Every structure is written in structure tokens, then in C-alpha cells.
Coordinates of C-alpha atoms in Angstrom, one line a residue:
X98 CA 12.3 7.1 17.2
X99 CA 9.7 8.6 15.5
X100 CA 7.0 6.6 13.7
X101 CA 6.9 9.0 10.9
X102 CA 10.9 10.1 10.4
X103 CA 12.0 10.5 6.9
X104 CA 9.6 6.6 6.2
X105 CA 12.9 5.2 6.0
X106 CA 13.9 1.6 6.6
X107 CA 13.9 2.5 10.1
X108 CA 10.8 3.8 10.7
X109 CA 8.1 3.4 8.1
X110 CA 9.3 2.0 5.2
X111 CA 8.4 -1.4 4.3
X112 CA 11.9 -3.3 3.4
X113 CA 10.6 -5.5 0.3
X114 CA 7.3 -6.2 -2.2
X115 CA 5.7 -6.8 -5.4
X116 CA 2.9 -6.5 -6.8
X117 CA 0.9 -9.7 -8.0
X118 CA 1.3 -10.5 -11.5
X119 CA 3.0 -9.4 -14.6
X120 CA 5.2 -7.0 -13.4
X121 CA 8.5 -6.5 -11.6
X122 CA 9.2 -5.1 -8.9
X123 CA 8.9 -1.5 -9.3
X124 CA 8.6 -2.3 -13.1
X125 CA 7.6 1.1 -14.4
X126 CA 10.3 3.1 -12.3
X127 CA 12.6 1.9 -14.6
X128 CA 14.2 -0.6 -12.2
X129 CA 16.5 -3.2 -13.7
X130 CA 15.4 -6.5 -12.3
X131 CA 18.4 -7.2 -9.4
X132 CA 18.8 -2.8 -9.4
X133 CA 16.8 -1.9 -6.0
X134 CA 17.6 -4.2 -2.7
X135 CA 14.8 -3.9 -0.4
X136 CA 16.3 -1.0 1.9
X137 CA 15.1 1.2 -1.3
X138 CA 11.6 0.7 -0.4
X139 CA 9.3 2.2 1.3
X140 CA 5.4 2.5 1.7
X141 CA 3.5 5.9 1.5
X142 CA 0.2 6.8 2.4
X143 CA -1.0 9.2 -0.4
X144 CA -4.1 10.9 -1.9
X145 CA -4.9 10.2 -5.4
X146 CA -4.4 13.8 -6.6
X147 CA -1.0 13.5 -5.4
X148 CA -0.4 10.0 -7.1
X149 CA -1.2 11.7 -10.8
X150 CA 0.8 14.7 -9.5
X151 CA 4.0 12.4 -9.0
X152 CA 6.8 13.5 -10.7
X153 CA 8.3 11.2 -13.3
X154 CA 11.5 13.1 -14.8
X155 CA 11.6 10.9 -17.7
X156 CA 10.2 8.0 -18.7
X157 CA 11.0 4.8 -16.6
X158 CA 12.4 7.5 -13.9
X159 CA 11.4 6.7 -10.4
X160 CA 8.2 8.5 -9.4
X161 CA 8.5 11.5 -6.6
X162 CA 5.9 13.0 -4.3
X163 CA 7.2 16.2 -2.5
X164 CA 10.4 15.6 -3.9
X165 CA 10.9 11.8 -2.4
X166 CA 11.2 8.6 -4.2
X167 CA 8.2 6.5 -4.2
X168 CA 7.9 2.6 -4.2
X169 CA 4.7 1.1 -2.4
X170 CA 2.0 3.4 -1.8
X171 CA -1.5 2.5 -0.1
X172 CA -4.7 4.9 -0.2
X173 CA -8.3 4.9 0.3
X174 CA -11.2 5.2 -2.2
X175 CA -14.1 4.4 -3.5
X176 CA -15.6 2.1 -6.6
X177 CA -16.8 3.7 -9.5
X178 CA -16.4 1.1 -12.2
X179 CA -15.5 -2.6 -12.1
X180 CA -14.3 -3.9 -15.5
X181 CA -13.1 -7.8 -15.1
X182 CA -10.7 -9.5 -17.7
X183 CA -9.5 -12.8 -18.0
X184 CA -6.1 -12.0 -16.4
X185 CA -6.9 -9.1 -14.0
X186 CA -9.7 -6.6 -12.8
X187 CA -9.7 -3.2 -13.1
X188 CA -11.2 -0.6 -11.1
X189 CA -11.7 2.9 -10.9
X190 CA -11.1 4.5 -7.5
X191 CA -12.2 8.0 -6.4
X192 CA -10.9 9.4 -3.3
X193 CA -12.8 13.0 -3.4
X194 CA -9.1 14.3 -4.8
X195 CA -9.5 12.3 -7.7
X196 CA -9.5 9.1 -9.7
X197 CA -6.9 6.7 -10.8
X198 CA -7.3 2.6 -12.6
X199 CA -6.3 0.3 -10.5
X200 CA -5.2 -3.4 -11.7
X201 CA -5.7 -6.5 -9.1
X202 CA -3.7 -9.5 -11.5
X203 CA -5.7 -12.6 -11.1
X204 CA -3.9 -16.1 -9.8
X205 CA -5.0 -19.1 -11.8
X206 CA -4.5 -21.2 -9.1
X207 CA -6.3 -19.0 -6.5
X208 CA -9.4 -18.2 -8.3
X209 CA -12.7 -18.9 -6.5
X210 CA -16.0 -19.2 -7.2
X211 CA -16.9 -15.4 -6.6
X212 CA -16.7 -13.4 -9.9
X213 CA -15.1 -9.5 -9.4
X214 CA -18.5 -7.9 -10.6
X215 CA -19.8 -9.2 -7.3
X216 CA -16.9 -9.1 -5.0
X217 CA -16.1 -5.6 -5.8
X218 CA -19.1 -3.7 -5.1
X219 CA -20.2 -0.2 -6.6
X220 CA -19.4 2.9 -4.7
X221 CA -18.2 1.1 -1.4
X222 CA -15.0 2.2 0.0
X223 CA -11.2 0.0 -0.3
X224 CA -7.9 0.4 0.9
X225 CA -5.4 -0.3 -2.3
X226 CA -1.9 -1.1 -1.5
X227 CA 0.2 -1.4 -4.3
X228 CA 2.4 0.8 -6.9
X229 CA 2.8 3.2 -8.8
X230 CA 2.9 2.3 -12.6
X231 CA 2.6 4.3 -16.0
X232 CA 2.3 2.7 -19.4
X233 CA 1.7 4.6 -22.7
X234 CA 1.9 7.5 -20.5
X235 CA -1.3 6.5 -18.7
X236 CA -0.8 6.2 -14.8
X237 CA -2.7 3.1 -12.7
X238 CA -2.0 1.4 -9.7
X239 CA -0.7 -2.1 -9.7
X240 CA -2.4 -3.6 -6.8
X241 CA -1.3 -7.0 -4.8
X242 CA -4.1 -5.9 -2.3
X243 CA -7.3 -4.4 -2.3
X244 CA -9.3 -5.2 0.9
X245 CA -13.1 -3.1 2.0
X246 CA -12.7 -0.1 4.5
X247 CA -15.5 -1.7 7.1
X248 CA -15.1 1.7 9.6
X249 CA -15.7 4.8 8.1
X250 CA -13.0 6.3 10.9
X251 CA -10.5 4.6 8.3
X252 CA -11.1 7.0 5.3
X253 CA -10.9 9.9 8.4
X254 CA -7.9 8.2 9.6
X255 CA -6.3 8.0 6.2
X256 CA -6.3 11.2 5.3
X257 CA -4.7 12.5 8.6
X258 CA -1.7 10.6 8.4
X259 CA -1.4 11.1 4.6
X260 CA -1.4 15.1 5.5
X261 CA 0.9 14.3 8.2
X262 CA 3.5 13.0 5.8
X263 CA 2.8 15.3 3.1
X264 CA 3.5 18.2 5.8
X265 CA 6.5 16.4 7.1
X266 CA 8.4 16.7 3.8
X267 CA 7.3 19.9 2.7
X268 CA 7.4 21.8 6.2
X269 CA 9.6 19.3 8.6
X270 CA 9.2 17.9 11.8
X271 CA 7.1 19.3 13.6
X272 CA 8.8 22.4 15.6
X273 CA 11.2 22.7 12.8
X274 CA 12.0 25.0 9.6
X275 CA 10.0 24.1 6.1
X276 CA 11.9 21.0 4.1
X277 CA 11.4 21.8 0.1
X278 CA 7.4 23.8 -0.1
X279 CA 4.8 21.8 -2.1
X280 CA 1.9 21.8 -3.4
X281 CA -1.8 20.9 -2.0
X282 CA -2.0 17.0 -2.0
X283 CA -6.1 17.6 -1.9
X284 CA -7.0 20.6 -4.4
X285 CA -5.1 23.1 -6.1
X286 CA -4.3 25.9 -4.6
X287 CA -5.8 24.2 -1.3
X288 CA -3.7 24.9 2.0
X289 CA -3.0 23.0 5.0
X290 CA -2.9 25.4 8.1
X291 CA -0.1 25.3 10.8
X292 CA 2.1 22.5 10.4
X293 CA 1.5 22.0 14.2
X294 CA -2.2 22.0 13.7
X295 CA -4.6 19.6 12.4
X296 CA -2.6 16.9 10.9
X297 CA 0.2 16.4 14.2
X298 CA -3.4 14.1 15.5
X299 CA -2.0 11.3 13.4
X300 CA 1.5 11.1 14.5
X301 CA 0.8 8.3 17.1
X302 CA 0.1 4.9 15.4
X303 CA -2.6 2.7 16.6
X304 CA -2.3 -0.6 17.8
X305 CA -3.1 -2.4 14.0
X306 CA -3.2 -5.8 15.4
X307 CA -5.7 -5.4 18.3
X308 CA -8.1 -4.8 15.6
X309 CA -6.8 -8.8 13.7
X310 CA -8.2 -11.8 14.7
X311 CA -6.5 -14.7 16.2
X312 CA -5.4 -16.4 13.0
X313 CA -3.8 -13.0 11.9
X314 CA -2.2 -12.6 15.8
X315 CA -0.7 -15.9 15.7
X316 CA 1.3 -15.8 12.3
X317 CA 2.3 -11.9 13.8
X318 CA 3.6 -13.0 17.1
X319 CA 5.4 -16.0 15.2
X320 CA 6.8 -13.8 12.4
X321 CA 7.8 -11.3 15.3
X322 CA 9.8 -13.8 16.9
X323 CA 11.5 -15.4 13.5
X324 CA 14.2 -13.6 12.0
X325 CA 13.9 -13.7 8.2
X326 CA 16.0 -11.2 7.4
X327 CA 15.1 -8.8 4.4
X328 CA 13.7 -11.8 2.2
X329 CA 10.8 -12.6 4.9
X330 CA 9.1 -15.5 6.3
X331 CA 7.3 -18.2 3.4
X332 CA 3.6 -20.0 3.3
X333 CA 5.0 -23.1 4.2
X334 CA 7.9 -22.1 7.1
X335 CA 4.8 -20.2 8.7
X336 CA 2.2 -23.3 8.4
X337 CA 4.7 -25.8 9.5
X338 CA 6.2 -24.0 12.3
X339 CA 2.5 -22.4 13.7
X340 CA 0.5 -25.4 12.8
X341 CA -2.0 -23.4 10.4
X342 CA -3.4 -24.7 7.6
X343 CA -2.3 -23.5 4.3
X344 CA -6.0 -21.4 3.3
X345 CA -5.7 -20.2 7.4
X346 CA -2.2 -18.3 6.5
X347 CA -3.0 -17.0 3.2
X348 CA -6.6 -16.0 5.0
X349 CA -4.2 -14.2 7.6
X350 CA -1.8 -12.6 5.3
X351 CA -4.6 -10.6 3.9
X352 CA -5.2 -9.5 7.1
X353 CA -2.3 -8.6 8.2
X354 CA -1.0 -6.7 4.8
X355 CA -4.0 -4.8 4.6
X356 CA -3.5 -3.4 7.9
X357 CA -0.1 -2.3 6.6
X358 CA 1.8 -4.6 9.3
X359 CA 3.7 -6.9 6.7
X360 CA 4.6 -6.9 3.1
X361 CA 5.6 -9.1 0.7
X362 CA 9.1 -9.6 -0.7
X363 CA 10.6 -12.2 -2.5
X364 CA 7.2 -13.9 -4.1
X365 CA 3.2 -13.1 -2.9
X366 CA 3.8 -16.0 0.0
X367 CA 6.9 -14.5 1.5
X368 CA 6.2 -11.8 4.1
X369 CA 8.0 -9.7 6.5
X370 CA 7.2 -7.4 8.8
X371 CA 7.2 -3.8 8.7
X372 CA 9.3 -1.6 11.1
X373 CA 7.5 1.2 12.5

């Protein structure tokens, strides 16, 4: 199976997730709370030029890139602007392609002693997952994580297999006819190549968890070996079952959803594990 096919269900597509804070789930599609199960979603590597280039046929519509409904998206970037506020933070992210808000909602009952100013710092580079919202109009990202790129050969990495995806649904698999056309995902009027050039580097996905540390491995290997269904595995099921503290499985969540190998569904402390 390939681990790029159509980032459906049963390939790519991440079966479940919110966002943290003041939103539902895929509140600014339009979505009905109770309208989208969890084999609706899906996660999408993407550029920012192609995030303000989604298309929205009307307001509350679902958003489409290359003519594909969206749900969670991730991307790298880097900081331009920090602007904290009681109930979220808000940054600026610029990914060469272009720039885009992005909202990280604050829990009152996680908040530590480190402010945003100084936990987000200026011009480094992050990887956002998150989705796709617009309000009066005005597109942002609403973030449930936002963790530092620490190997440059991530931002590389990133835009290979966004360009990969972006060529899969405008040109097809690789070998096979064009799917729909599109436009550059980069610059306009910008071009690609060969769809069996460049971009076919990042059809092989890397081992993700070699890179984790133990803590990360061990609520993996037990989540692996748990069926949870669509709704996922909960903080407590996990630190009861593995013996991990509470603060050691929230520690490895992070981990493990920004190395896009679970996602949260139900609530932020119910995750599952992506399909590739």
C-alpha cells in the first residue's frame, strides 16, 4: 500500500483531532458538531502559500487544496512575531511561500512558569500542526501543537513530501496520467519539473520513532498493541496500564504528535495512532 495513496484513512490520513481550545472540530469548515466521523479526516503536509490559496466555496464550506478536502494540516516555518494574550498566543509564521497567524489556545490548568515571549523565540524554525480556520474572512491556523524544528534536514524534508503530495493530486501516481492540473504551491507561476523527478525522493517514510525517546517508545509500542478504535487511547488508560506518570505521558504525547505518529480525537488526552 502506498504511504502516500489518495491520504485516505488507509494510508495517511489521521482518523480523529481537535485543536485545543475554543473551537470545534473543524469549526470554521462549517461542520455541525456530531456532522464529520473521524474517517473524514485527514492530515496534509502543505506550504503556506497553498494554505491562503485553499479554496473556500462559500463561507463555512470545507477548505480544498488541489481540489481535495482539508481537515488537519501540519507545515514548517519560521517566527516573525509573538503576540501573547490571556487566553492564547499568536504567531506569525513565514515559510519563504508566505505568512499566515497562527493561534496556540492556552490551558489554565497546564500553564507553567515559562511566558510565550520566551518560549517562542524570534525567527527560529516550528512545525505547526493544526487547522485550517477563517473568521471575518481572515485565514489563521488553529494550532493544538507547535513544537521547534531542531534539524534543519526537517524544513528540507518538509517541503519534499509536501511537493510530493501536491504532485500526486494534480499529476497522479507516479507513472500515471495528470489527476485535475494546479497551480504552484511555492510561487506563482513557479513549476515543479517531471512528476517522476525531484519530489518521488520523499515517497518512502522514515522511521519517526527511532528519532523519540524511550518515554515516547513506550506509550507507542503500548498504543500499538491497544485497540482503541476510532476514539483512541486516554491519559489515564495509558499511565495506568504503562506505569508512566501523568507529566511523563503528556511529555510523550508531544513527542509523538509532533512527529506526526498520533493525533488526538475525542479531547487533547485521547490519542490514536495514525495509519501510514
Amino acid at each position: 500500500m502506498s504511504a502516500y495513496a489518495g491520504y485516505t484513512t488507509t494510508n495517511y490520513g489521521a482518523k480523529g483531532g481537535d485543536d485545543s481550545g475554543g473551537f470545534f472540530a473543524g469549526g470554521s469548515q462549517g461542520s455541525q458538531p456530531g456532522t464529520k466521523s473521524y474517517q473524514d479526516e485527514s492530515l496534509r503536509p502543505v506550504t503556506i502559500k497553498q494554505i491562503l490559496s485553499a479554496e473556500e466555496a462559500f463561507a463555512g464550506a470545507d477548505f480544498k487544496i488541489d481540489n481535495s478536502t482539508i481537515t488537519q494540516i501540519t507545515f514548517v516555518g519560521q517566527i516573525r512575531s509573538v503576540n501573547p494574550q490571556p487566553t492564547n498566543v499568536t504567531l506569525k509564521i513565514d515559510d519563504g511561500t508566505g505568512q499566515i497567524e497562527v493561534k496556540k489556545w492556552i490551558d489554565a490548568d497546564k500553564q507553567d512558569d515559562v511566558k510565550p515571549e520566551q518560549q517562542y523565540e524570534l525567527d527560529s524554525y516550528v512545525r505547526v500542526w493544526g487547522r485550517l480556520k477563517s473568521f471575518s474572512n481572515k485565514r489563521h491556523v488553529g494550532a493544538h501543537v507547535i513544537r521547534p524544528v531542531k534539524d534543519f534536514n526537517e524544513v528540507n524534508y518538509h517541503l519534499l513530501e509536501a511537493t510530493y503530495v501536491h504532485l500526486y493530486f494534480t499529476r497522479g501516481p507516479l507513472g500515471g496520467a495528470a489527476a485535475n492540473g494546479g497551480e504552484s504551491m511555492f510561487v506563482d507561476g513557479g513549476g515543479y519539473g517531471d512528476a517522476n523527478g525531484g519530489a518521488a525522493g520523499a515517497g518512502q517514510m522514515p522511521n519517526k520513532l527511532s528519532g523519540c525517546g524511550p518515554l515516547a517508545k513506550k506509550m507507542f509500542n503500548y498504543m500499538n498493541g491497544t485497540p482503541g478504535g476510532n476514539e483512541g487511547v486516554h491519559l489515564n488508560v495509558i499511565s495506568t496500564s504503562t506505569g508512566m506518570s501523568v507529566r511523563d505521558v503528556l511529555s510523550a504525547s508531544d513527542e509523538l504528535l509532533g512527529q506526526g505518529l498520533i493525533y488526538t480525537t475525542v479531547d487533547d488526552e485521547t490519542w490514536a495512532i495514525l495509519d501510514y
